[in-house]
Coordinates of C-alpha atoms in Angstrom, one line a residue:
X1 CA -13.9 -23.5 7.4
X2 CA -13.6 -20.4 9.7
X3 CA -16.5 -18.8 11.4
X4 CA -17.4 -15.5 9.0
X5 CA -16.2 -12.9 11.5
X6 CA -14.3 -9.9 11.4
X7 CA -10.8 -10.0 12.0
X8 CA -7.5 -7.2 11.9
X9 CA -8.5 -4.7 9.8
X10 CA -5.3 -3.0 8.9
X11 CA -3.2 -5.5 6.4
X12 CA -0.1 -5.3 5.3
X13 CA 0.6 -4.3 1.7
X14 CA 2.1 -7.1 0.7
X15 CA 1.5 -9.6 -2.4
X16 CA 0.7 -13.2 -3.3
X17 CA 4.0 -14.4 -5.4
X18 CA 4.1 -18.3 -6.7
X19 CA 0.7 -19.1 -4.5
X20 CA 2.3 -17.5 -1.2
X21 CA 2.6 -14.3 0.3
X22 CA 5.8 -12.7 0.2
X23 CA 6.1 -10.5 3.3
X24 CA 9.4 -10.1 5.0
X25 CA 13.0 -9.9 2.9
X26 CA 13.8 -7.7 -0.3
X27 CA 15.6 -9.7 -3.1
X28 CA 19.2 -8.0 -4.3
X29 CA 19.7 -7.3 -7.4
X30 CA 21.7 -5.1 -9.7
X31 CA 20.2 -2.0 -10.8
X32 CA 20.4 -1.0 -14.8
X33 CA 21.7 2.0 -15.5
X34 CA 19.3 5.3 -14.0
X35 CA 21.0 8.0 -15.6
X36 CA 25.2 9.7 -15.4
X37 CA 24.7 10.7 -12.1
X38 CA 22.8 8.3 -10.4
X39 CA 23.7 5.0 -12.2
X40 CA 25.1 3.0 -9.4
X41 CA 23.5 0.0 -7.8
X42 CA 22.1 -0.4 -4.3
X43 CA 23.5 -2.7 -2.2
X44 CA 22.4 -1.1 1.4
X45 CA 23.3 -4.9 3.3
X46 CA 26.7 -4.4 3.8
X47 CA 26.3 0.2 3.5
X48 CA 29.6 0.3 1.5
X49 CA 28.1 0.5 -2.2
X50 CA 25.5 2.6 -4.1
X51 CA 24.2 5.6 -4.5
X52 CA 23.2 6.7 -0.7
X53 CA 26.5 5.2 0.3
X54 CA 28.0 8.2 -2.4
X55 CA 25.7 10.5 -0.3
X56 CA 26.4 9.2 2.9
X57 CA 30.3 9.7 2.6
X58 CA 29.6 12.9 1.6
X59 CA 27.4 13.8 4.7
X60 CA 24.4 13.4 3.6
X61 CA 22.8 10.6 6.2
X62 CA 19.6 12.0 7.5
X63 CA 20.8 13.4 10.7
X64 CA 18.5 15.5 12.8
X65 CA 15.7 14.2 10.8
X66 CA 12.9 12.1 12.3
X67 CA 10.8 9.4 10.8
X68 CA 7.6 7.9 12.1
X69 CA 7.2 4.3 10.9
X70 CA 3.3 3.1 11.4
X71 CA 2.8 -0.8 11.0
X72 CA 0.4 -3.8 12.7
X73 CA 3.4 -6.2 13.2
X74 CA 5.8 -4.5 15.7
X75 CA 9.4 -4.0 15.7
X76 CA 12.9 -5.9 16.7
X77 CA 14.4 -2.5 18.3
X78 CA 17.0 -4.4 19.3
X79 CA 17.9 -5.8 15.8
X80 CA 21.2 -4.0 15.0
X81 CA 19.9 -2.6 11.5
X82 CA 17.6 -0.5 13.6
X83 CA 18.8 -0.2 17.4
X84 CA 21.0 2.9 17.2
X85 CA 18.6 4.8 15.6
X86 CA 15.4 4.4 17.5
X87 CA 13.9 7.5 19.4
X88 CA 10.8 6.3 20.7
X89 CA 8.2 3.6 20.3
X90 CA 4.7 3.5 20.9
X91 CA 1.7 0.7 20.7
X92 CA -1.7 1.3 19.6
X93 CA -4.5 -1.1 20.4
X94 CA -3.3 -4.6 21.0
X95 CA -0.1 -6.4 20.7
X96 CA 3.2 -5.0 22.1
X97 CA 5.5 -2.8 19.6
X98 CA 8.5 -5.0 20.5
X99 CA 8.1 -8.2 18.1
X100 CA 11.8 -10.4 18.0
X101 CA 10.3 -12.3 15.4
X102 CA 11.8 -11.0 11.9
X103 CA 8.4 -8.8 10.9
X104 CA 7.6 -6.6 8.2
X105 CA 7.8 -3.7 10.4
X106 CA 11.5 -4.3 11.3
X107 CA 12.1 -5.0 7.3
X108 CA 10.5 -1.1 6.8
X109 CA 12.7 0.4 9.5
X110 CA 15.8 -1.8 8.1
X111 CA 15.1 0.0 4.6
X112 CA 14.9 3.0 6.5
X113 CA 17.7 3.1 8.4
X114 CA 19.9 2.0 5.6
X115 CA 19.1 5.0 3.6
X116 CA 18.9 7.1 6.6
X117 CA 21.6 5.9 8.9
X118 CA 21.7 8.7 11.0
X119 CA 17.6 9.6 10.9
X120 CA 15.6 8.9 14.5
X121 CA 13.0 6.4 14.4
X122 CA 9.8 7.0 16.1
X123 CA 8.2 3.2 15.8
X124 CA 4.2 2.4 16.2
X125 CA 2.6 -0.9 15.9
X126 CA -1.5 -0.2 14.9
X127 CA -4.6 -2.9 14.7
X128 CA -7.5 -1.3 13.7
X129 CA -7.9 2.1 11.5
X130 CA -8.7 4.0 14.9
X131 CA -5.6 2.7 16.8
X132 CA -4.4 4.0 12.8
X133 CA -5.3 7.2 13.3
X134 CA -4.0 7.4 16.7
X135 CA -0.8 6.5 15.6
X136 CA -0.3 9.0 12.9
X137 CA -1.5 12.0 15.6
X138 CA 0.7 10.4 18.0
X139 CA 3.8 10.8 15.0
X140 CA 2.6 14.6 14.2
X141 CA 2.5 15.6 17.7
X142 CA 5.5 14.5 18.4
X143 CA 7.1 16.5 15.2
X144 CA 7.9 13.6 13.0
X145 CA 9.4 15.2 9.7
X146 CA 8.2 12.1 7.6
X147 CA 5.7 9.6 8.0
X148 CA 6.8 6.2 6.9
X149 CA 3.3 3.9 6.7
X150 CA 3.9 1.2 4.7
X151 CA -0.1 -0.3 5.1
X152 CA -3.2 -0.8 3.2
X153 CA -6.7 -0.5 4.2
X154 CA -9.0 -2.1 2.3
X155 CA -12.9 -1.4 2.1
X156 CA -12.0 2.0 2.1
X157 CA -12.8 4.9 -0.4
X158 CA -11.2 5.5 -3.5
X159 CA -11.2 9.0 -3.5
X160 CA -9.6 10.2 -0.4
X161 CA -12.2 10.7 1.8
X162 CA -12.3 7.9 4.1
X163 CA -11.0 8.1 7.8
X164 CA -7.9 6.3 6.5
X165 CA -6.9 8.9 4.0
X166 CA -8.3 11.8 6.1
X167 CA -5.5 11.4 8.7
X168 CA -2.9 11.3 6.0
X169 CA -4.0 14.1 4.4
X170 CA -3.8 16.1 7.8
X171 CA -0.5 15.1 9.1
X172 CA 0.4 16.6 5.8
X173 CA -1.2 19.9 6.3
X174 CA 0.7 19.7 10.3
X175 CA 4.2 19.6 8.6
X176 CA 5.0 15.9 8.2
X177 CA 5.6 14.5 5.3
X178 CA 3.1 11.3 4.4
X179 CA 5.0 8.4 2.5
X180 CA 1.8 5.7 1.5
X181 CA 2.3 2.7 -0.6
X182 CA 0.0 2.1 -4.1
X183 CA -1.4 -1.2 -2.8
X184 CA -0.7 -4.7 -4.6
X185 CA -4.2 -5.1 -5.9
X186 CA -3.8 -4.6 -9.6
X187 CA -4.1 -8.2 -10.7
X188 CA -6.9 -8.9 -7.7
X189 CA -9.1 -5.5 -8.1
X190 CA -12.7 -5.1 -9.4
X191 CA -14.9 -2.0 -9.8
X192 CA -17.9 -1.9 -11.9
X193 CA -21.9 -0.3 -11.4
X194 CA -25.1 -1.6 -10.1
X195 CA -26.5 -0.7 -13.7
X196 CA -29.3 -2.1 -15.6
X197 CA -26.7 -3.3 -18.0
X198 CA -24.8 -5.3 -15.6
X199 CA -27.6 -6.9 -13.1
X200 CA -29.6 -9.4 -13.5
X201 CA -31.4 -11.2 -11.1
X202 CA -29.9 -9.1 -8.1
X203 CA -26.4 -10.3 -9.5
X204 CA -23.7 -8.4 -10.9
X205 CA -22.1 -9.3 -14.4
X206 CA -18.1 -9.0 -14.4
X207 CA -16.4 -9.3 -17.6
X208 CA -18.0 -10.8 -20.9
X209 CA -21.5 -11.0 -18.7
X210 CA -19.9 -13.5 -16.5
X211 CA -21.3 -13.7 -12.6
X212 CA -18.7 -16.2 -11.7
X213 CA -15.3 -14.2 -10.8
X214 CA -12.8 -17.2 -9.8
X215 CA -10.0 -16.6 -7.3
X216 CA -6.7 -17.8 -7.7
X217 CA -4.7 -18.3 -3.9
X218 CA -4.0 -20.3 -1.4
X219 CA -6.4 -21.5 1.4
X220 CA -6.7 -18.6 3.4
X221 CA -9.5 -16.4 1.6
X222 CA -9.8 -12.2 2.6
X223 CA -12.4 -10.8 0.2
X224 CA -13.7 -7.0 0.8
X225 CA -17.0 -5.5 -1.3
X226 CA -17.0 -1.7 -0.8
X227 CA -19.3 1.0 -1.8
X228 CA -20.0 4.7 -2.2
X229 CA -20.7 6.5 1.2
X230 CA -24.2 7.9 -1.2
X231 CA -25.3 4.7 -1.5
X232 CA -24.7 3.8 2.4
X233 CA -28.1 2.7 2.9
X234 CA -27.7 0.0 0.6
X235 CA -27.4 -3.7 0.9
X236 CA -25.0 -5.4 -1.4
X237 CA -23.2 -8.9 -0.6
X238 CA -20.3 -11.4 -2.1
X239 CA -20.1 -14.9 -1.4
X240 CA -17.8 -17.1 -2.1
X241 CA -19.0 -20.4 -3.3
X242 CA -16.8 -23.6 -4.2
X243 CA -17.3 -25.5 -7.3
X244 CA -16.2 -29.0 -8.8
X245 CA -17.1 -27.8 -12.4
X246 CA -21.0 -29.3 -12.3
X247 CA -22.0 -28.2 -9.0
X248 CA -21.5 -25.1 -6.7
X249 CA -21.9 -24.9 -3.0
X250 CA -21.9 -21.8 -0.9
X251 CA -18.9 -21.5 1.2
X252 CA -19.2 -17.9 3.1
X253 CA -21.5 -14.8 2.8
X254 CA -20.1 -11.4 4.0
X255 CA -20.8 -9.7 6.6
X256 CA -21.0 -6.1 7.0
X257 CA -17.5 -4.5 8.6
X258 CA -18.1 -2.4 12.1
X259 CA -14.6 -1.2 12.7
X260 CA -15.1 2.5 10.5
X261 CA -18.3 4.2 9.1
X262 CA -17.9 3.2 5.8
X263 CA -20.4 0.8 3.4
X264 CA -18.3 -2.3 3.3
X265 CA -18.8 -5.6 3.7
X266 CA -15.7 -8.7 3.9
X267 CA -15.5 -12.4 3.8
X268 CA -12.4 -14.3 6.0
X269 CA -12.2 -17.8 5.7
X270 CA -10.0 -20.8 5.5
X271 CA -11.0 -23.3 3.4
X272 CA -10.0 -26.6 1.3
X273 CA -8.2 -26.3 -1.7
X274 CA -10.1 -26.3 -4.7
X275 CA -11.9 -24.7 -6.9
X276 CA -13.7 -21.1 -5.4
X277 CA -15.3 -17.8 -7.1
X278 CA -17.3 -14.8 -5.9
X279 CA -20.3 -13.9 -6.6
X280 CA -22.0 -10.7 -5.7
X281 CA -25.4 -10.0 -5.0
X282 CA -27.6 -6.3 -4.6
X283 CA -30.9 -4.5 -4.6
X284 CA -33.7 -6.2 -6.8
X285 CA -33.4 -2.3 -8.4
X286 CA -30.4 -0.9 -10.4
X287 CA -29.0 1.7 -8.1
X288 CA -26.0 2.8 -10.1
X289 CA -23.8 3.0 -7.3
X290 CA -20.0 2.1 -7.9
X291 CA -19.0 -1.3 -6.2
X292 CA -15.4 -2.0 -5.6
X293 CA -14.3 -5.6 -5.1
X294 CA -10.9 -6.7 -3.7
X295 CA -9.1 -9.9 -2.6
X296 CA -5.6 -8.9 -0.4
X297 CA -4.8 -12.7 -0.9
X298 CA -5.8 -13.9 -3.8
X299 CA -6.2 -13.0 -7.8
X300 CA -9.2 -12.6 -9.4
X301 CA -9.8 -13.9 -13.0
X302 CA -11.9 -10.7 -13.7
X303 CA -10.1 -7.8 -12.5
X304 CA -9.7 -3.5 -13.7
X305 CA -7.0 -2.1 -12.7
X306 CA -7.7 1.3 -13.1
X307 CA -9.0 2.7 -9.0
X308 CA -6.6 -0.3 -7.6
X309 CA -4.9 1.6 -5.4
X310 CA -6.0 1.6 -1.5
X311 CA -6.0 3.7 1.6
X312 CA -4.2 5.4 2.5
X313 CA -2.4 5.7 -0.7
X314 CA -5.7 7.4 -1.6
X315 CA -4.6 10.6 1.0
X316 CA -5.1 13.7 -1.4
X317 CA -1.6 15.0 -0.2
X318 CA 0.2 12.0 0.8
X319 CA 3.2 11.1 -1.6
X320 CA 1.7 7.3 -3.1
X321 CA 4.4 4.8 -4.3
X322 CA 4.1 2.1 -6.5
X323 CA 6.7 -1.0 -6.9
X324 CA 9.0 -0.8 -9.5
X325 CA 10.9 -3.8 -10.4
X326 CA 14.7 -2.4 -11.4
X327 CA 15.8 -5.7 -12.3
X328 CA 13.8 -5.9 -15.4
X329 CA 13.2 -2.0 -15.5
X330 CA 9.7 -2.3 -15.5
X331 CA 6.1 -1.5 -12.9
X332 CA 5.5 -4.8 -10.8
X333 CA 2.5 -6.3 -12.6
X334 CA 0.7 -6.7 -9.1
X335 CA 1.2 -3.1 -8.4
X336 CA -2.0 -0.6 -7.9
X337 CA -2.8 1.5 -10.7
X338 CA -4.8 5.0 -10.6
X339 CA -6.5 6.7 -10.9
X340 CA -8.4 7.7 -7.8
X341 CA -12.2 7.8 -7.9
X342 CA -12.0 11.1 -8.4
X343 CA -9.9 11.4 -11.3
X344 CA -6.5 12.0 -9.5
X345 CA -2.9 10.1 -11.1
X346 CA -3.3 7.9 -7.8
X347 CA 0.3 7.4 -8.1
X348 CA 2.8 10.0 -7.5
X349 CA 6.2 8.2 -8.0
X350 CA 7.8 4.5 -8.0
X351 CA 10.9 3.1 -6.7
X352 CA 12.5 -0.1 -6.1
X353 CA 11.3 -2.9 -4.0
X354 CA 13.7 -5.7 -4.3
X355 CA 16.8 -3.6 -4.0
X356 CA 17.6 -4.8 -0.6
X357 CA 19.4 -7.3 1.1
X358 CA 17.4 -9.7 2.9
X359 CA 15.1 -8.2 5.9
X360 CA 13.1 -11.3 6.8
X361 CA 13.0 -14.3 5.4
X362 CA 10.3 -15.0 3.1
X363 CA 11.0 -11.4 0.9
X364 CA 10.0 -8.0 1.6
X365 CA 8.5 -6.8 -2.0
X366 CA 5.6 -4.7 -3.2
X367 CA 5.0 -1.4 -2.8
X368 CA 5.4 -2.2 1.0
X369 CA 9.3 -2.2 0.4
X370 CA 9.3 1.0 -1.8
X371 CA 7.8 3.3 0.9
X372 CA 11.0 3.1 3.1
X373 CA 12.8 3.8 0.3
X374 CA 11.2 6.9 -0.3
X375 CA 11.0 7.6 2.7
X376 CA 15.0 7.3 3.5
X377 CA 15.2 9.4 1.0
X378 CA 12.9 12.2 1.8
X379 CA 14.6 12.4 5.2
X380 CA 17.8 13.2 3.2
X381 CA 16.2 15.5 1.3
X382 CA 15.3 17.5 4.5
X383 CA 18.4 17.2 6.0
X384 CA 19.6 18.6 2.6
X385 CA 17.4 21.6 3.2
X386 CA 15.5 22.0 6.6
X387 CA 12.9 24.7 5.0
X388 CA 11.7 22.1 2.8
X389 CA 7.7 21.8 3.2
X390 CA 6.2 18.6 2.5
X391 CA 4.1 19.9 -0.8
X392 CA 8.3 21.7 -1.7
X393 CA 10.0 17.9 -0.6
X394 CA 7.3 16.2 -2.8
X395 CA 7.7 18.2 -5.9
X396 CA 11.7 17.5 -5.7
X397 CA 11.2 13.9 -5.5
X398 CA 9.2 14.0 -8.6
X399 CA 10.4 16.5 -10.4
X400 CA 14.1 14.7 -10.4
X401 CA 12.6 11.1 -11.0
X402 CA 13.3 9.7 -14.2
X403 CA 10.5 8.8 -16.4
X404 CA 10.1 4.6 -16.5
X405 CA 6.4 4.6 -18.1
X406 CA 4.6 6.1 -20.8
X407 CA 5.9 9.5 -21.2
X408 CA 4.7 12.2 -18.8
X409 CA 2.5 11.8 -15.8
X410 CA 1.0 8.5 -16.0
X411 CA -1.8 6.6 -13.6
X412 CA 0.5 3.6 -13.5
X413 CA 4.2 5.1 -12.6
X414 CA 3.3 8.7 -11.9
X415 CA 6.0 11.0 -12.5
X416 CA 8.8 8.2 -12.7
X417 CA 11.4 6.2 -10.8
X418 CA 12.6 8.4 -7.6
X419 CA 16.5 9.0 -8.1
X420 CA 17.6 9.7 -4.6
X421 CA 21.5 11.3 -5.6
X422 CA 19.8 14.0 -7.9
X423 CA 17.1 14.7 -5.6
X424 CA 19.3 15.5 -3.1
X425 CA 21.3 17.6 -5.3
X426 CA 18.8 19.5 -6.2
X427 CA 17.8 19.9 -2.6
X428 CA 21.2 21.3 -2.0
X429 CA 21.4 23.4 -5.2
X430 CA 18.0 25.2 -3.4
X431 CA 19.8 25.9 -0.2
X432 CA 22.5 27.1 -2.0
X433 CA 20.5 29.7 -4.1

């Protein structure tokens, strides 16, 4: 087992698939049928198919547009999906941004580029939400027209007013636009109250008055406990503890998380395989205060999936994107649900993240690999129409989605599936009068 300490903070939205986590390629597949103008299936690998080939031979390929990509693994700038187009790059806290290896941040700019051909790529490798935040200034300063950051903080609030969030939220009100993934915690989220009704013994009840919540993962155990900023003078703890069905011994306790000012607490471990659950633990007094509970590598056998979705996905004005699978027109079941704490949809649109070609190769899917969709995509739209505003280019992308869950605005899809052909259309039709 692994000494409880705290390691990288900023982890990349991706999601456990068949006991592994899928990081790093985006599965083809054929599209069904979107609608009479925007039918077409992508096929981006060889840029010769689809509908943003349709827009690209008719000029529409993102140029004199730039797009600021934020992620903690680094880029290949000299893969040739990406070389051509890339402006500037820049590191934040440790690691250089040039990474050969085939990394989720070359996948995001792949997507990108793709979509964009002709876009300029401002690239920044982050470790830590401050390095985070210096990133994203970095991006506005420099007069990034969209803000590509396909990452997830976890322990952070749920209602957009965490540092995370914050800094989305005011690139936005600078002039960029803010492209934020869901999060891929729907199926390994918990959020319940320190109430009378649910403690007992200092011990919270999950579901059906359980206090075991088993995880379901591999061996390599991230578990965060968050709580409201009101409650910040609290203590409240998980632990993990591992079980052979009779007996139970404690594996890990959390420990409280320095890296931001926020009530949170994580557990990282390696351990055994075998049988685990969580367990957590508060004042001897109710306090009412709203606990959040979430495992970026695992499931968890109790779960809600309403409040799933993380920083900075939880930005008040950022545009939040869920994963939508196309192939079998329906959400990803792993794919964070709203809403926010405070009673926002949570997510704005979805869009396809297996619609690919491979980027890496053990897959590139979650609501990681729709954010660079939407974001190639947004940078047409501006190139479409330069007056755009980012509040103008994010009621265009989801006014001209098409609607793939219950009808209307929804917490789970939002406003739809983005359709990138009639978006820009519509752009166009705008500049046109």
């Amino acid at each position: 087992m692994r000494d409880r300490t705290v390691l990288l903070l900023a982890v990349v939205a991706i999601v456990s698939l068949t006991g592994s986590i899928a990081t790093l390629a985006v599965t083809e597949s054929a599209d069904s049928r979107l609608d009479q103008t925007d039918d077409t299936s992508v096929s981006v690998s060889d840029g010769a198919t689809g509908r943003f080939a349709r827009l690209h031979a008719a000029g529409v390929t993102g140029s004199n547009v730039s797009v600021g990509i934020v992620d903690p693994t680094g880029f290949d700038t000299e893969s040739k999906t990406i070389a051509g187009q890339v402006a500037e790059t820049r590191g934040f806290g440790v690691g250089p941004v040039h990474n050969t290896r085939e990394t989720h941040g070359t996948a995001t700019a792949a997507v990108v580029s793709r979509t964009a051909p002709d876009a300029d790529l401002y690239l920044a490798r982050v470790d830590s939400v401050d390095s985070y935040r210096q990133a994203v200034d970095w991006l506005v300063r420099e007069d990034v027209d969209v803000v590509v950051a396909p990452v997830s903080f976890y322990g952070q609030p749920g209602d957009g007013t965490g540092p995370v969030a914050r800094s989305a939220t005011q690139a936005t009100e600078r002039g960029s636009v803010f492209i934020a993934p869901a999060g891929n915690l729907a199926e390994a989220h918990w959020s319940g109250q320190y109430t009378i009704e649910t403690v007992q013994n200092r011990t919270v009840a999950f579901t059906n008055g359980s206090r075991q919540n088993y995880i379901r993962g591999g061996t390599k155990i991230t578990v965060w406990l968050s709580w409201e900023q009101a409650h910040a003078d609290e203590d409240y703890t998980v632990e993990l503890y591992r079980t052979n069905g009779t007996d139970a011994r404690l594996v890990a306790r959390s420990q409280p998380y320095r890296g931001d000012d926020v009530p949170n607490e994580r557990i990282v471990a390696d351990v055994r395989p075998g049988d685990y659950y969580l367990v957590i633990r508060g004042p001897a007094s109710p306090t009412g205060a709203r606990l959040r509970l979430v495992s970026p590598t695992h499931e968890l056998q109790h779960t809600s999936t309403r409040n799933s979705i993380v920083a900075p996905g939880t930005a008040r004005k950022a545009i939040t994107v869920g994963a939508y699978n196309s192939r079998v027109k329906q959400l990803e079941p792993f794919s964070s649900r709203g809403p926010t704490v405070d009673e926002r949809p949570g997510v704005d649109i979805v869009a396809p993240d297996r619609k690919f070609a491979a980027a890496a190769p053990d897959g590139f899917v979650g609501s990681s690999a729709a954010v660079p969709y939407v974001g190639g995509t947004a940078a047409l739209l501006l190139e479409a129409n330069e007056s755009l505003t980012p509040r103008e280019t994010e009621r265009l992308l989801e006014r001209t989605t098409r609607d793939v869950g219950r009808p209307g605005l929804d917490n789970e899809t939002g406003h739809g599936a983005v359709r990138p052909v009639r978006a820009v259309r519509t752009a166009q039709n705008r500049t046109d009068g």
